[in-house]
Coordinates of N, CA and C in Angstrom, one line a residue:
X1090 N 271.7 232.4 176.2 CA 271.2 231.6 177.3 C 270.0 230.8 176.8
X1091 N 269.6 229.9 177.6 CA 268.6 229.0 177.2 C 267.4 229.0 178.2
X1092 N 266.2 228.7 177.8 CA 265.1 228.6 178.6 C 264.4 227.3 178.5
X1093 N 264.2 226.6 179.6 CA 263.4 225.3 179.6 C 262.0 225.7 179.6
X1094 N 261.2 225.3 178.5 CA 259.8 225.7 178.4 C 258.9 224.6 178.7
X1095 N 259.4 223.5 179.3 CA 258.5 222.4 179.7 C 258.7 221.2 178.7
X1096 N 258.3 220.0 179.2 CA 258.5 218.8 178.5 C 260.0 218.6 178.2
X1097 N 260.4 218.3 177.0 CA 261.8 218.2 176.7 C 262.3 219.3 175.8
X1098 N 261.7 220.5 175.9 CA 262.1 221.6 175.1 C 262.9 222.6 175.8
X1099 N 264.0 222.9 175.2 CA 264.9 224.0 175.7 C 265.2 224.8 174.5
X1100 N 265.0 226.1 174.6 CA 265.2 227.0 173.5 C 266.1 228.2 173.8
X1101 N 266.7 228.8 172.8 CA 267.5 229.9 173.1 C 266.7 231.1 173.4
X1102 N 267.0 231.9 174.4 CA 266.2 233.0 174.8 C 266.2 234.1 173.7
X1103 N 267.2 234.2 172.9 CA 267.3 235.2 171.8 C 266.4 234.9 170.7
X1104 N 265.9 233.6 170.6 CA 265.0 233.2 169.5 C 263.6 233.5 169.8
X1105 N 263.2 233.8 171.0 CA 261.8 234.0 171.4 C 261.3 235.4 170.9
X1106 N 260.2 235.3 170.2 CA 259.6 236.4 169.7 C 258.5 236.9 170.6
X1107 N 257.7 235.9 171.1 CA 256.6 236.2 171.9 C 256.2 235.0 172.8
X1108 N 255.6 235.3 173.9 CA 255.0 234.2 174.8 C 253.6 234.7 175.1
X1109 N 252.6 233.9 174.7 CA 251.2 234.4 174.9 C 250.5 233.3 175.6
X1110 N 249.4 233.7 176.3 CA 248.5 232.8 177.0 C 247.8 232.0 176.0
X1111 N 247.6 230.7 176.4 CA 246.9 229.7 175.5 C 245.5 230.1 175.2
X1112 N 244.9 230.8 176.2 CA 243.5 231.2 176.0 C 243.3 232.2 174.8
X1113 N 244.3 232.9 174.5 CA 244.3 233.8 173.3 C 244.0 233.1 172.0
X1114 N 244.4 231.8 172.0 CA 244.2 231.0 170.8 C 242.7 231.0 170.3
X1115 N 241.8 230.8 171.3 CA 240.4 230.7 170.9 C 239.7 232.1 170.7
X1116 N 240.4 233.1 171.2 CA 239.8 234.5 171.0 C 240.3 235.3 169.9
X1117 N 241.4 234.8 169.2 CA 242.0 235.6 168.2 C 242.1 234.7 166.9
X1118 N 241.4 235.1 165.9 CA 241.4 234.4 164.6 C 242.8 234.5 163.9
X1119 N 243.5 235.6 164.2 CA 244.8 235.8 163.5 C 245.8 234.8 164.1
X1120 N 245.8 234.7 165.4 CA 246.7 233.7 166.1 C 246.4 232.3 165.7
X1121 N 245.1 232.0 165.6 CA 244.7 230.7 165.2 C 245.1 230.4 163.8
X1122 N 245.0 231.3 162.9 CA 245.4 231.1 161.5 C 246.9 231.0 161.4
X1123 N 247.7 231.8 162.1 CA 249.1 231.6 162.1 C 249.5 230.2 162.6
X1124 N 248.9 229.8 163.6 CA 249.3 228.4 164.1 C 248.9 227.4 163.2
X1125 N 247.7 227.5 162.5 CA 247.3 226.5 161.6 C 248.3 226.4 160.4
X1126 N 248.7 227.6 159.9 CA 249.7 227.7 158.8 C 251.0 227.0 159.2
X1127 N 251.5 227.2 160.4 CA 252.7 226.6 160.9 C 252.5 225.1 161.1
X1128 N 251.3 224.7 161.5 CA 251.1 223.2 161.6 C 251.3 222.5 160.2
X1129 N 250.8 223.2 159.2 CA 250.9 222.7 157.8 C 252.4 222.5 157.4
X1130 N 253.2 223.4 157.9 CA 254.6 223.4 157.6 C 255.4 222.6 158.7
X1131 N 254.7 221.9 159.5 CA 255.3 221.1 160.6 C 256.3 221.8 161.5
X1132 N 255.9 223.0 161.9 CA 256.7 223.8 162.7 C 256.0 224.1 164.1
X1133 N 255.1 223.2 164.5 CA 254.4 223.4 165.8 C 254.7 222.1 166.6
X1134 N 255.1 222.4 167.9 CA 255.3 221.3 168.8 C 254.3 221.3 169.9
X1135 N 253.4 220.3 169.9 CA 252.4 220.2 170.9 C 252.6 218.9 171.7
X1136 N 252.4 219.0 173.0 CA 252.6 217.8 173.8 C 251.3 217.1 174.0
X1137 N 251.2 215.8 173.7 CA 250.0 215.1 173.9 C 249.8 214.7 175.4
X1138 N 250.9 214.9 176.2 CA 250.9 214.4 177.6 C 250.5 215.5 178.6
X1139 N 250.6 216.8 178.2 CA 250.4 217.9 179.1 C 249.4 218.9 178.5
X1140 N 248.6 219.5 179.3 CA 247.7 220.6 178.8 C 248.5 221.9 178.7
X1141 N 248.4 222.5 177.5 CA 249.1 223.8 177.3 C 248.5 224.9 178.1
X1142 N 249.4 225.7 178.6 CA 249.0 227.0 179.3 C 249.5 228.2 178.6
X1143 N 250.5 228.0 177.7 CA 251.0 229.2 177.0 C 251.6 228.7 175.6
X1144 N 251.8 229.7 174.8 CA 252.3 229.4 173.4 C 253.6 230.3 173.3
X1145 N 254.6 229.6 173.0 CA 255.9 230.3 172.8 C 256.2 230.3 171.3
X1146 N 256.3 231.5 170.8 CA 256.6 231.7 169.4 C 258.1 232.1 169.2
X1147 N 258.8 231.3 168.4 CA 260.2 231.6 168.2 C 260.4 231.9 166.7
X1148 N 261.6 232.2 166.3 CA 261.9 232.5 164.9 C 261.5 231.4 164.0
X1149 N 261.7 230.1 164.4 CA 261.5 229.0 163.5 C 260.3 228.1 163.9
X1150 N 259.9 228.1 165.2 CA 258.9 227.1 165.6 C 257.9 227.8 166.6
X1151 N 256.8 227.1 166.8 CA 255.8 227.4 167.8 C 255.7 226.3 168.7
X1152 N 255.8 226.5 170.0 CA 255.7 225.5 171.1 C 254.5 225.8 172.0
X1153 N 253.8 224.7 172.3 CA 252.7 224.7 173.3 C 253.4 224.3 174.6
X1154 N 253.4 225.1 175.6 CA 254.1 224.9 176.8 C 253.1 224.6 177.9
X1155 N 253.4 223.6 178.8 CA 252.5 223.3 180.0 C 252.8 224.3 181.1
X1156 N 253.8 225.2 180.9 CA 254.1 226.3 181.9 C 253.3 227.5 181.6
X1157 N 253.0 228.3 182.6 CA 252.3 229.5 182.5 C 253.2 230.6 181.9
X1158 N 252.5 231.6 181.4 CA 253.3 232.8 180.8 C 254.1 233.4 181.9
X1159 N 253.6 233.5 183.1 CA 254.3 234.1 184.3 C 255.5 233.3 184.6
X1160 N 255.4 232.0 184.6 CA 256.6 231.1 184.9 C 257.7 231.3 183.9
X1161 N 257.3 231.3 182.6 CA 258.2 231.5 181.5 C 258.9 232.8 181.6
X1162 N 258.1 233.8 181.9 CA 258.7 235.2 182.0 C 259.7 235.2 183.1
X1163 N 259.5 234.6 184.3 CA 260.4 234.5 185.4 C 261.7 233.8 184.9
X1164 N 261.6 232.7 184.2 CA 262.7 232.0 183.7 C 263.5 232.9 182.7
X1165 N 262.8 233.6 181.8 CA 263.5 234.5 180.9 C 264.3 235.6 181.6
X1166 N 263.6 236.2 182.6 CA 264.3 237.2 183.4 C 265.5 236.7 184.2
X1167 N 265.4 235.4 184.6 CA 266.5 234.8 185.3 C 267.7 234.7 184.4
X1168 N 267.5 234.3 183.2 CA 268.6 234.3 182.2 C 269.2 235.6 182.0
X1169 N 268.4 236.6 181.9 CA 268.9 238.0 181.8 C 269.8 238.4 183.0
X1170 N 269.3 238.1 184.1 CA 270.1 238.4 185.4 C 271.4 237.6 185.3
X1171 N 271.4 236.4 184.9 CA 272.6 235.6 184.8 C 273.6 236.2 183.8
X1172 N 273.1 236.7 182.7 CA 274.0 237.4 181.8 C 274.7 238.6 182.4
X1173 N 273.9 239.3 183.2 CA 274.5 240.5 183.8 C 275.6 240.1 184.9
X1174 N 275.4 239.0 185.6 CA 276.3 238.5 186.5 C 277.6 238.1 185.8
X1175 N 277.5 237.4 184.7 CA 278.7 237.0 183.9 C 279.5 238.2 183.5
X1176 N 278.8 239.3 183.2 CA 279.5 240.5 182.7 C 280.4 241.1 183.8
X1177 N 280.0 240.9 185.1 CA 280.8 241.5 186.2 C 281.8 240.5 186.8
X1178 N 281.8 239.2 186.3 CA 282.6 238.2 186.8 C 284.1 238.3 186.5
X1179 N 284.4 239.2 185.6 CA 285.8 239.4 185.2 C 286.5 240.0 186.3

């Protein structure tokens, strides 16, 4: 299944490693260093049009999302529910 994380980004739910609050970026030097390293590798997507509220870390990329962690969690749970419905549709 897929999750729309804001702007024009849709990712596979199975690729998501973590979704963290954007405020953690300023309070954690480890997260800040990880993102800086991925910026050097051009694996970070930041939107100049919207203020980031969360950071979505996937297997290959890091996305700054204008949606809150709570909203993204609800969307991820919705895809999980849809998967269960498909299992019983036979």
